[in-house]
mmCIF file of C-alpha atoms in Angstrom:
data_model
loop_
_atom_site.group_PDB
_atom_site.id
_atom_site.type_symbol
_atom_site.label_atom_id
_atom_site.label_comp_id
_atom_site.label_asym_id
_atom_site.label_seq_id
_atom_site.Cartn_x
_atom_site.Cartn_y
_atom_site.Cartn_z
ATOM 1 C CA MET A 1 -28.535 22.879 38.230
ATOM 2 C CA SER A 2 -28.084 19.938 40.755
ATOM 3 C CA VAL A 3 -24.567 18.673 41.466
ATOM 4 C CA PHE A 4 -25.905 15.155 40.490
ATOM 5 C CA ASP A 5 -27.140 16.349 37.078
ATOM 6 C CA PRO A 6 -25.532 14.763 34.041
ATOM 7 C CA ALA A 7 -22.396 16.795 33.265
ATOM 8 C CA THR A 8 -22.059 18.387 29.830
ATOM 9 C CA PRO A 9 -19.906 16.954 27.239
ATOM 10 C CA PHE A 10 -17.503 19.805 27.692
ATOM 11 C CA ALA A 11 -17.323 19.446 31.405
ATOM 12 C CA ASP A 12 -17.010 15.889 31.053
ATOM 13 C CA PHE A 13 -14.045 16.142 28.527
ATOM 14 C CA ILE A 14 -12.186 18.580 30.899
ATOM 15 C CA TYR A 15 -12.502 16.223 33.924
ATOM 16 C CA ARG A 16 -11.431 13.119 31.925
ATOM 17 C CA HIS A 17 -8.297 15.195 30.768
ATOM 18 C CA PHE A 18 -7.771 17.354 33.783
ATOM 19 C CA ARG A 19 -4.130 16.910 34.011
ATOM 20 C CA SER A 20 -3.469 17.893 30.513
ATOM 21 C CA VAL A 21 -5.979 20.882 30.873
ATOM 22 C CA HIS A 22 -4.328 21.888 34.195
ATOM 23 C CA ALA A 23 -0.937 22.123 32.679
ATOM 24 C CA LEU A 24 -2.266 23.988 29.798
ATOM 25 C CA LYS A 25 -3.951 26.580 32.020
ATOM 26 C CA LEU A 26 -0.758 27.070 34.152
ATOM 27 C CA GLY A 27 1.213 27.625 30.912
ATOM 28 C CA LEU A 28 -1.490 30.246 29.734
ATOM 29 C CA ALA A 29 -1.415 32.066 32.980
ATOM 30 C CA LEU A 30 2.523 32.359 32.787
ATOM 31 C CA LEU A 31 2.097 33.473 29.234
ATOM 32 C CA VAL A 32 -0.087 36.305 30.465
ATOM 33 C CA ALA A 33 2.467 37.355 33.039
ATOM 34 C CA VAL A 34 5.191 37.215 30.585
ATOM 35 C CA THR A 35 3.306 39.245 28.092
ATOM 36 C CA ILE A 36 2.631 41.966 30.738
ATOM 37 C CA ASN A 37 6.229 41.976 31.679
ATOM 38 C CA ALA A 38 7.335 42.379 27.958
ATOM 39 C CA ILE A 39 5.010 45.362 27.522
ATOM 40 C CA TRP A 40 5.391 47.267 30.946
ATOM 41 C CA ALA A 41 8.410 45.614 32.461
ATOM 42 C CA PRO A 42 7.491 46.475 36.045
ATOM 43 C CA PRO A 43 10.382 46.009 38.647
ATOM 44 C CA HIS A 44 10.546 42.495 40.484
ATOM 45 C CA PHE A 45 7.911 41.077 38.183
ATOM 46 C CA ILE A 46 9.321 37.577 38.780
ATOM 47 C CA TRP A 47 7.166 37.470 41.848
ATOM 48 C CA SER A 48 4.097 37.546 39.763
ATOM 49 C CA MET A 49 5.155 34.288 38.088
ATOM 50 C CA VAL A 50 6.146 32.819 41.339
ATOM 51 C CA THR A 51 2.765 33.511 42.661
ATOM 52 C CA ILE A 52 0.992 31.890 39.665
ATOM 53 C CA VAL A 53 2.969 28.710 40.074
ATOM 54 C CA VAL A 54 2.561 28.532 43.779
ATOM 55 C CA ILE A 55 -1.329 28.949 43.639
ATOM 56 C CA MET A 56 -2.104 26.821 40.392
ATOM 57 C CA MET A 57 0.625 24.008 40.515
ATOM 58 C CA SER A 58 -1.233 21.982 43.234
ATOM 59 C CA LEU A 59 -4.657 23.236 42.919
ATOM 60 C CA PRO A 60 -6.420 22.369 39.710
ATOM 61 C CA GLN A 61 -9.956 23.111 40.861
ATOM 62 C CA VAL A 62 -11.500 26.514 40.708
ATOM 63 C CA GLY A 63 -12.584 26.809 44.348
ATOM 64 C CA GLY A 64 -9.121 25.849 45.551
ATOM 65 C CA ALA A 65 -7.355 28.409 43.306
ATOM 66 C CA ILE A 66 -9.679 31.145 44.572
ATOM 67 C CA GLU A 67 -9.193 30.344 48.213
ATOM 68 C CA LYS A 68 -5.402 30.113 48.063
ATOM 69 C CA SER A 69 -5.293 33.346 45.974
ATOM 70 C CA LEU A 70 -7.238 35.091 48.483
ATOM 71 C CA GLN A 71 -5.310 33.755 51.424
ATOM 72 C CA ARG A 72 -1.953 34.658 49.517
ATOM 73 C CA ALA A 73 -3.302 38.114 48.734
ATOM 74 C CA ILE A 74 -4.483 38.881 52.391
ATOM 75 C CA GLY A 75 -1.107 37.476 53.859
ATOM 76 C CA THR A 76 0.998 39.588 51.370
ATOM 77 C CA CYS A 77 -0.999 42.715 52.066
ATOM 78 C CA LEU A 78 -0.671 42.335 55.988
ATOM 79 C CA GLY A 79 3.007 41.151 55.704
ATOM 80 C CA SER A 80 3.977 44.020 53.363
ATOM 81 C CA ALA A 81 2.252 46.633 55.392
ATOM 82 C CA TYR A 82 4.044 45.628 58.514
ATOM 83 C CA GLY A 83 7.249 45.491 56.738
ATOM 84 C CA VAL A 84 6.975 48.717 55.051
ATOM 85 C CA MET A 85 6.099 50.347 58.443
ATOM 86 C CA LEU A 86 9.285 48.996 59.858
ATOM 87 C CA VAL A 87 11.417 50.253 57.026
ATOM 88 C CA ALA A 88 9.899 53.577 56.911
ATOM 89 C CA THR A 89 9.880 54.383 60.802
ATOM 90 C CA VAL A 90 12.603 52.494 62.232
ATOM 91 C CA ASP A 91 16.460 53.507 61.682
ATOM 92 C CA SER A 92 17.950 51.106 64.027
ATOM 93 C CA TYR A 93 19.072 47.779 62.284
ATOM 94 C CA TRP A 94 18.638 45.745 65.572
ATOM 95 C CA LEU A 95 15.447 47.221 66.379
ATOM 96 C CA ILE A 96 14.109 46.431 62.994
ATOM 97 C CA MET A 97 15.436 42.825 63.009
ATOM 98 C CA SER A 98 13.980 42.413 66.620
ATOM 99 C CA LEU A 99 10.241 43.631 65.694
ATOM 100 C CA LEU A 100 10.666 41.388 62.567
ATOM 101 C CA ILE A 101 11.534 38.271 64.728
ATOM 102 C CA LEU A 102 8.809 39.126 67.026
ATOM 103 C CA ALA A 103 6.294 39.424 64.456
ATOM 104 C CA VAL A 104 7.207 36.072 62.673
ATOM 105 C CA SER A 105 7.229 34.376 66.129
ATOM 106 C CA LEU A 106 3.765 35.535 66.851
ATOM 107 C CA ILE A 107 2.463 34.546 63.471
ATOM 108 C CA CYS A 108 3.942 31.052 64.189
ATOM 109 C CA PHE A 109 2.270 30.792 67.406
ATOM 110 C CA ILE A 110 -1.132 31.712 66.050
ATOM 111 C CA SER A 111 -0.870 29.941 62.584
ATOM 112 C CA ALA A 112 -3.416 27.221 62.570
ATOM 113 C CA GLY A 113 -6.595 25.766 60.884
ATOM 114 C CA ARG A 114 -8.125 26.707 57.682
ATOM 115 C CA TYR A 115 -6.186 30.062 57.308
ATOM 116 C CA SER A 116 -2.674 28.721 58.090
ATOM 117 C CA TYR A 117 -1.504 29.450 54.488
ATOM 118 C CA ALA A 118 -2.381 33.234 54.987
ATOM 119 C CA TYR A 119 -0.345 33.318 58.136
ATOM 120 C CA LEU A 120 2.623 31.639 56.383
ATOM 121 C CA VAL A 121 2.578 34.131 53.485
ATOM 122 C CA SER A 122 2.249 36.937 55.928
ATOM 123 C CA GLY A 123 5.383 35.677 57.701
ATOM 124 C CA PHE A 124 7.759 35.348 54.865
ATOM 125 C CA THR A 125 6.357 38.537 53.131
ATOM 126 C CA ILE A 126 7.592 40.434 56.189
ATOM 127 C CA ILE A 127 11.089 38.962 55.687
ATOM 128 C CA ILE A 128 11.033 39.627 51.926
ATOM 129 C CA VAL A 129 10.024 43.106 52.441
ATOM 130 C CA VAL A 130 12.384 44.011 55.260
ATOM 131 C CA GLY A 131 15.395 42.184 53.626
ATOM 132 C CA ASP A 132 18.613 43.426 55.036
ATOM 133 C CA ALA A 133 16.749 46.721 56.266
ATOM 134 C CA ASN A 134 18.975 48.718 53.747
ATOM 135 C CA HIS A 135 16.372 49.402 50.938
ATOM 136 C CA ASP A 136 13.490 51.915 50.627
ATOM 137 C CA THR A 137 9.751 51.220 50.652
ATOM 138 C CA SER A 138 9.341 51.355 46.746
ATOM 139 C CA GLU A 139 10.879 47.902 46.448
ATOM 140 C CA ALA A 140 8.576 46.468 48.896
ATOM 141 C CA LEU A 141 5.489 48.017 47.238
ATOM 142 C CA TRP A 142 6.475 46.647 43.775
ATOM 143 C CA ARG A 143 6.874 43.118 45.326
ATOM 144 C CA THR A 144 3.535 43.482 46.811
ATOM 145 C CA ALA A 145 1.854 44.672 43.672
ATOM 146 C CA ASN A 146 3.408 41.904 41.680
ATOM 147 C CA ILE A 147 2.276 39.121 43.982
ATOM 148 C CA LEU A 148 -1.270 40.646 43.915
ATOM 149 C CA SER A 149 -1.149 40.726 40.095
ATOM 150 C CA GLY A 150 -0.192 37.121 40.117
ATOM 151 C CA CYS A 151 -3.216 36.332 42.300
ATOM 152 C CA VAL A 152 -5.460 38.070 40.034
ATOM 153 C CA ILE A 153 -4.033 36.376 36.845
ATOM 154 C CA ALA A 154 -4.413 32.845 38.797
ATOM 155 C CA ILE A 155 -8.014 33.546 39.620
ATOM 156 C CA LEU A 156 -9.219 34.755 36.183
ATOM 157 C CA VAL A 157 -7.501 31.892 34.389
ATOM 158 C CA SER A 158 -9.017 29.258 36.802
ATOM 159 C CA LEU A 159 -12.502 30.823 36.370
ATOM 160 C CA PHE A 160 -12.842 31.526 32.781
ATOM 161 C CA ILE A 161 -10.447 29.167 30.936
ATOM 162 C CA PHE A 162 -11.459 25.521 30.906
ATOM 163 C CA PRO A 163 -12.613 25.694 34.520
ATOM 164 C CA ILE A 164 -12.094 22.554 36.481
ATOM 165 C CA LYS A 165 -14.693 22.222 38.965
ATOM 166 C CA ALA A 166 -14.309 20.565 42.540
ATOM 167 C CA LYS A 167 -17.946 19.634 42.354
ATOM 168 C CA GLN A 168 -17.374 17.211 39.445
ATOM 169 C CA ASP A 169 -14.420 15.633 41.179
ATOM 170 C CA TRP A 170 -16.431 15.237 44.458
ATOM 171 C CA ARG A 171 -19.214 13.573 42.606
ATOM 172 C CA SER A 172 -16.978 11.153 40.756
ATOM 173 C CA GLN A 173 -15.227 10.284 44.039
ATOM 174 C CA LEU A 174 -18.505 9.713 45.829
ATOM 175 C CA THR A 175 -19.614 7.581 42.968
ATOM 176 C CA HIS A 176 -16.389 5.526 43.037
ATOM 177 C CA ALA A 177 -16.717 4.768 46.823
ATOM 178 C CA ILE A 178 -20.382 3.727 46.477
ATOM 179 C CA ASP A 179 -19.802 1.546 43.376
ATOM 180 C CA ASN A 180 -16.859 -0.278 44.885
ATOM 181 C CA MET A 181 -19.018 -0.833 48.240
ATOM 182 C CA ALA A 182 -21.879 -2.192 46.221
ATOM 183 C CA GLU A 183 -19.452 -4.495 44.201
ATOM 184 C CA VAL A 184 -17.854 -5.766 47.303
ATOM 185 C CA LEU A 185 -21.255 -6.569 48.885
ATOM 186 C CA ALA A 186 -22.577 -8.241 45.498
ATOM 187 C CA GLN A 187 -19.403 -10.417 45.186
ATOM 188 C CA HIS A 188 -19.593 -11.615 48.829
ATOM 189 C CA LEU A 189 -23.225 -12.582 48.466
ATOM 190 C CA LYS A 190 -22.568 -14.583 45.341
ATOM 191 C CA ALA A 191 -19.597 -16.420 46.633
ATOM 192 C CA PRO A 192 -19.608 -19.956 48.079
ATOM 193 C CA ALA A 193 -19.393 -20.757 51.806
ATOM 194 C CA ASN A 194 -15.785 -20.204 53.358
ATOM 195 C CA HIS A 195 -14.717 -18.280 50.289
ATOM 196 C CA ASP A 196 -11.310 -16.825 50.396
ATOM 197 C CA LEU A 197 -11.986 -13.653 48.131
ATOM 198 C CA ASP A 198 -9.928 -10.694 48.926
ATOM 199 C CA PHE A 199 -11.755 -7.427 49.011
ATOM 200 C CA ARG A 200 -9.024 -5.225 50.458
ATOM 201 C CA ALA A 201 -8.025 -3.415 47.042
ATOM 202 C CA LYS A 202 -11.748 -2.447 46.455
ATOM 203 C CA LEU A 203 -12.325 -1.240 49.833
ATOM 204 C CA GLU A 204 -9.064 0.586 49.995
ATOM 205 C CA ALA A 205 -9.950 2.348 46.723
ATOM 206 C CA ALA A 206 -13.276 3.315 48.486
ATOM 207 C CA MET A 207 -11.575 4.624 51.361
ATOM 208 C CA LYS A 208 -9.149 6.637 49.270
ATOM 209 C CA ALA A 209 -12.194 8.211 47.510
ATOM 210 C CA VAL A 210 -13.727 9.179 50.754
ATOM 211 C CA LEU A 211 -10.403 10.930 51.795
ATOM 212 C CA THR A 212 -10.298 12.841 48.350
ATOM 213 C CA GLN A 213 -13.865 13.988 49.116
ATOM 214 C CA LYS A 214 -12.794 15.491 52.405
ATOM 215 C CA LYS A 215 -9.757 17.241 50.706
ATOM 216 C CA LEU A 216 -12.399 18.964 48.304
ATOM 217 C CA PHE A 217 -14.586 20.413 50.969
ATOM 218 C CA PHE A 218 -13.071 23.948 50.966
ATOM 219 C CA SER A 219 -12.980 23.986 47.220
ATOM 220 C CA LEU A 220 -16.655 22.982 47.174
ATOM 221 C CA GLU A 221 -17.638 26.003 49.529
ATOM 222 C CA TRP A 222 -16.295 28.490 47.028
ATOM 223 C CA GLU A 223 -17.950 26.826 44.032
ATOM 224 C CA SER A 224 -21.491 26.178 45.247
ATOM 225 C CA LYS A 225 -23.564 28.140 47.710
ATOM 226 C CA THR A 226 -25.692 25.233 48.244
ATOM 227 C CA LEU A 227 -23.054 22.951 49.381
ATOM 228 C CA LYS A 228 -21.531 25.643 51.483
ATOM 229 C CA LYS A 229 -24.855 25.675 53.415
ATOM 230 C CA HIS A 230 -24.647 22.035 53.872
ATOM 231 C CA LYS A 231 -20.796 21.584 54.669
ATOM 232 C CA VAL A 232 -21.618 19.818 57.867
ATOM 233 C CA LEU A 233 -23.761 17.581 55.865
ATOM 234 C CA LEU A 234 -20.725 16.698 53.550
ATOM 235 C CA SER A 235 -18.727 15.754 56.535
ATOM 236 C CA GLN A 236 -21.373 13.538 57.885
ATOM 237 C CA LEU A 237 -21.840 11.795 54.491
ATOM 238 C CA ALA A 238 -18.105 11.019 54.351
ATOM 239 C CA ASN A 239 -18.192 9.757 57.910
ATOM 240 C CA LYS A 240 -21.180 7.406 56.869
ATOM 241 C CA GLN A 241 -19.260 6.100 54.014
ATOM 242 C CA VAL A 242 -16.429 5.094 56.329
ATOM 243 C CA ARG A 243 -18.877 3.412 58.604
ATOM 244 C CA LEU A 244 -20.332 1.336 55.668
ATOM 245 C CA ILE A 245 -16.707 0.419 54.476
ATOM 246 C CA THR A 246 -15.959 -0.750 58.060
ATOM 247 C CA LEU A 247 -19.165 -2.902 58.114
ATOM 248 C CA LEU A 248 -18.119 -4.507 54.707
ATOM 249 C CA GLU A 249 -14.624 -5.188 55.966
ATOM 250 C CA LEU A 250 -16.267 -7.748 58.394
ATOM 251 C CA LEU A 251 -17.984 -9.718 55.761
ATOM 252 C CA PRO A 252 -15.014 -11.731 54.540
ATOM 253 C CA LEU A 253 -14.534 -12.971 58.196
ATOM 254 C CA THR A 254 -17.905 -14.574 58.305
ATOM 255 C CA ARG A 255 -17.973 -18.316 57.854
ATOM 256 C CA TRP A 256 -20.699 -20.920 57.977
ATOM 257 C CA GLN A 257 -21.036 -24.818 57.744
ATOM 258 C CA GLU A 258 -22.677 -26.551 54.976
ATOM 259 C CA GLU A 259 -25.614 -27.709 57.099
ATOM 260 C CA ASP A 260 -26.488 -24.131 57.623
ATOM 261 C CA LYS A 261 -26.433 -23.181 54.038
ATOM 262 C CA ASP A 262 -29.984 -22.595 53.462
ATOM 263 C CA ALA A 263 -30.384 -20.261 56.394
ATOM 264 C CA TYR A 264 -27.417 -18.196 55.255
ATOM 265 C CA LEU A 265 -28.731 -18.167 51.749
ATOM 266 C CA GLN A 266 -32.000 -16.753 52.943
ATOM 267 C CA ILE A 267 -30.174 -13.974 54.755
ATOM 268 C CA ASN A 268 -28.097 -13.386 51.765
ATOM 269 C CA ALA A 269 -31.297 -12.990 49.613
ATOM 270 C CA VAL A 270 -32.258 -10.061 51.940
ATOM 271 C CA ALA A 271 -28.779 -8.713 51.704
ATOM 272 C CA SER A 272 -28.743 -8.742 47.894
ATOM 273 C CA GLU A 273 -31.387 -5.819 47.799
ATOM 274 C CA LEU A 274 -28.908 -3.562 49.728
ATOM 275 C CA ALA A 275 -26.295 -4.220 46.882
ATOM 276 C CA PHE A 276 -28.998 -3.333 44.250
ATOM 277 C CA TYR A 277 -29.826 -0.247 46.214
ATOM 278 C CA LEU A 278 -26.215 0.875 46.559
ATOM 279 C CA GLN A 279 -25.760 0.320 42.809
ATOM 280 C CA GLN A 280 -28.767 2.390 41.996
ATOM 281 C CA LEU A 281 -27.607 5.124 44.173
ATOM 282 C CA ALA A 282 -24.069 5.134 42.405
ATOM 283 C CA GLU A 283 -25.814 5.475 39.132
ATOM 284 C CA PHE A 284 -27.714 8.429 40.361
ATOM 285 C CA VAL A 285 -24.713 10.258 41.702
ATOM 286 C CA ALA A 286 -22.946 9.684 38.710
ATOM 287 C CA GLY A 287 -25.676 11.330 36.689
ATOM 288 C CA LYS A 288 -26.822 8.247 34.755
ATOM 289 C CA ALA A 289 -30.451 8.389 36.451
ATOM 290 C CA GLN A 290 -32.442 11.515 36.240
ATOM 291 C CA GLN A 291 -34.319 10.945 39.761
ATOM 292 C CA LEU A 292 -33.051 9.679 42.974
ATOM 293 C CA PRO A 293 -33.992 6.019 43.345
ATOM 294 C CA THR A 294 -36.581 5.358 46.195
ATOM 295 C CA LEU A 295 -36.200 3.095 49.017
ATOM 296 C CA PRO A 296 -38.927 1.143 50.918
ATOM 297 C CA GLU A 297 -40.448 2.922 53.875
ATOM 298 C CA CYS A 298 -38.919 1.933 57.216
ATOM 299 C CA LEU A 299 -36.377 -0.304 55.361
ATOM 300 C CA GLU A 300 -34.330 -1.284 58.358
ATOM 301 C CA GLN A 301 -37.372 -2.515 60.186
ATOM 302 C CA GLU A 302 -38.738 -4.407 57.225
ATOM 303 C CA LEU A 303 -35.375 -6.124 56.846
ATOM 304 C CA GLN A 304 -35.106 -6.872 60.521
ATOM 305 C CA HIS A 305 -38.419 -8.647 60.406
ATOM 306 C CA ARG A 306 -37.399 -10.570 57.310
ATOM 307 C CA LEU A 307 -34.095 -11.602 58.845
ATOM 308 C CA GLN A 308 -35.880 -12.902 61.956
ATOM 309 C CA LEU A 309 -38.035 -15.000 59.872
ATOM 310 C CA SER A 310 -34.995 -16.454 57.997
ATOM 311 C CA LEU A 311 -33.267 -17.175 61.394
ATOM 312 C CA ALA A 312 -36.527 -18.863 62.720
ATOM 313 C CA SER A 313 -35.914 -21.737 60.041
ATOM 314 C CA ALA A 314 -32.643 -22.558 61.669
ATOM 315 C CA THR A 315 -31.727 -23.859 65.110
ATOM 316 C CA ILE A 316 -30.268 -20.678 66.726
ATOM 317 C CA VAL A 317 -31.136 -21.376 70.387
ATOM 318 C CA ALA A 318 -28.717 -23.661 72.189
ATOM 319 C CA SER A 319 -28.801 -24.800 75.784
ATOM 320 C CA THR A 320 -26.394 -23.606 78.432
ATOM 321 C CA THR A 321 -24.677 -27.056 78.240
ATOM 322 C CA ASP A 322 -24.277 -26.901 74.516
ATOM 323 C CA LEU A 323 -22.843 -23.476 74.738
ATOM 324 C CA ASP A 324 -20.422 -24.573 77.453
ATOM 325 C CA ALA A 325 -19.405 -27.525 75.481
ATOM 326 C CA ALA A 326 -18.868 -25.653 72.284
ATOM 327 C CA ALA A 327 -16.713 -23.153 74.108
ATOM 328 C CA THR A 328 -14.761 -25.738 75.713
ATOM 329 C CA ASP A 329 -14.138 -27.373 72.297
ATOM 330 C CA GLY A 330 -13.129 -23.986 71.027
ATOM 331 C CA GLU A 331 -16.009 -23.832 68.599
ATOM 332 C CA VAL A 332 -18.349 -21.052 68.064
ATOM 333 C CA PRO A 333 -22.208 -21.980 68.269
ATOM 334 C CA GLN A 334 -23.612 -21.774 64.831
ATOM 335 C CA GLY A 335 -26.594 -20.031 66.232
ATOM 336 C CA PHE A 336 -24.395 -17.316 67.475
ATOM 337 C CA ALA A 337 -22.898 -17.079 63.934
ATOM 338 C CA LEU A 338 -26.103 -16.735 62.148
ATOM 339 C CA THR A 339 -27.502 -14.197 64.633
ATOM 340 C CA GLY A 340 -24.215 -12.099 64.419
ATOM 341 C CA TYR A 341 -24.339 -12.336 60.510
ATOM 342 C CA SER A 342 -27.972 -11.152 60.526
ATOM 343 C CA TRP A 343 -27.123 -8.228 62.847
ATOM 344 C CA LEU A 344 -24.175 -7.387 60.214
ATOM 345 C CA ILE A 345 -26.702 -7.270 57.435
ATOM 346 C CA TYR A 346 -29.202 -5.226 59.448
ATOM 347 C CA GLN A 347 -26.531 -2.706 60.254
ATOM 348 C CA LEU A 348 -25.489 -2.485 56.585
ATOM 349 C CA ALA A 349 -29.319 -1.619 55.885
ATOM 350 C CA ILE A 350 -29.121 1.202 58.402
ATOM 351 C CA ALA A 351 -25.806 2.528 56.764
ATOM 352 C CA VAL A 352 -27.266 2.362 53.312
ATOM 353 C CA GLU A 353 -30.455 4.216 54.236
ATOM 354 C CA ALA A 354 -28.447 6.949 55.912
ATOM 355 C CA LEU A 355 -26.457 7.454 52.674
ATOM 356 C CA TYR A 356 -29.791 7.844 50.764
ATOM 357 C CA GLU A 357 -31.043 10.377 53.270
ATOM 358 C CA ASP A 358 -27.928 12.593 53.081
ATOM 359 C CA ILE A 359 -27.915 12.574 49.324
ATOM 360 C CA ALA A 360 -31.661 13.278 49.249
ATOM 361 C CA ILE A 361 -31.046 16.312 51.266
ATOM 362 C CA ILE A 362 -28.477 17.845 48.907
ATOM 363 C CA GLU A 363 -30.632 16.870 45.871
ATOM 364 C CA ILE A 364 -33.574 18.712 47.542
ATOM 365 C CA ALA A 365 -31.601 21.644 48.442
ATOM 366 C CA TYR A 366 -30.416 22.230 44.738
ATOM 367 C CA ASN A 367 -34.045 21.797 43.514
ATOM 368 C CA LYS A 368 -34.873 24.518 46.143
ATOM 369 C CA GLN A 369 -37.628 22.419 47.853
ATOM 370 C CA PRO A 370 -38.449 22.800 51.427
ATOM 371 C CA ALA A 371 -36.675 20.404 53.778
ATOM 372 C CA SER A 372 -40.015 18.896 54.684
ATOM 373 C CA GLN A 373 -40.103 17.192 51.436
ATOM 374 C CA ILE A 374 -37.034 14.998 52.304
ATOM 375 C CA THR A 375 -39.581 12.310 53.098
ATOM 376 C CA THR A 376 -40.565 12.170 49.394
ATOM 377 C CA ALA A 377 -37.000 10.415 48.791
ATOM 378 C CA LYS A 378 -38.763 7.349 50.197
ATOM 379 C CA ALA A 379 -41.616 5.437 48.834
ATOM 380 C CA ASP A 380 -44.939 5.577 50.364
#
């Protein structure tokens, strides 16, 4: 099943109410822990509940909960093993504390990157296990066992009870970003000359959606083998959205005079096709279209040719004297403005085509088609 296939009614319900569902799942996980404690009453069982809250509170998605649980479990086991070794083999208080400080300082030095949370857990687990160096190893082992049981409970509840998938959140954020970009482009093209429309809110919303996509990358790797194989592509797709947003930020800065209205309208007629392609892409990503829409072959070359034809109808070549005079008067030659505007539209076409290509690769990978068929995403 492709990540872009329409979501089931059940999955759609969970996503639309994910805050309530997440709170319910956290409560159920704690209820499981409380029930275990009521039946067996293991020592230091409070650590199981603390672990559940730490893992699930800020990570509603299945992939995020799995990754954090595994990092916490690994960090707990390593920190506990070192702490138990100190308590069991060293009698001197100062020697134990010296080795504890040395280990925690070393962990602080090497802690970085994706597995920084495992290092963090390992460090404070050593401190928890050693404590004041006056207890036996059984207390440390019970704490470790309870932390591991909390990890298991968090993973099981995240996986099998109303699972909240990062894939759906990622797709929703991608749709939101593309939809906002398409709307900004369409509104700009319909606006009159020298309009004062403010697109900052929509572009900021699009950028926020892109940043949310980046935060979901680690969770996506745990939920989808296909997306894990294309994790570099996910990063590239986010960067291409940022590039497109940057180009769209330049649109409100463009201005033209009434006498050049016809030339700009011809350019905008070409650009309106880009807004249409973006809107189609947003509908496909949202699951409203069954097949990825097609783009004309060599889209940017075709648009470049058409833009050049539209510019040919306007006077875009000025003599050196005219350019100097315009510069002296503090004015920008209109021919230069037209050429710059057409260049901006051309760059938008390249960015839109790049988005199509990356999404086509992901769709083809889910359909288990060979990479050579990527070209079928374009019309012959």
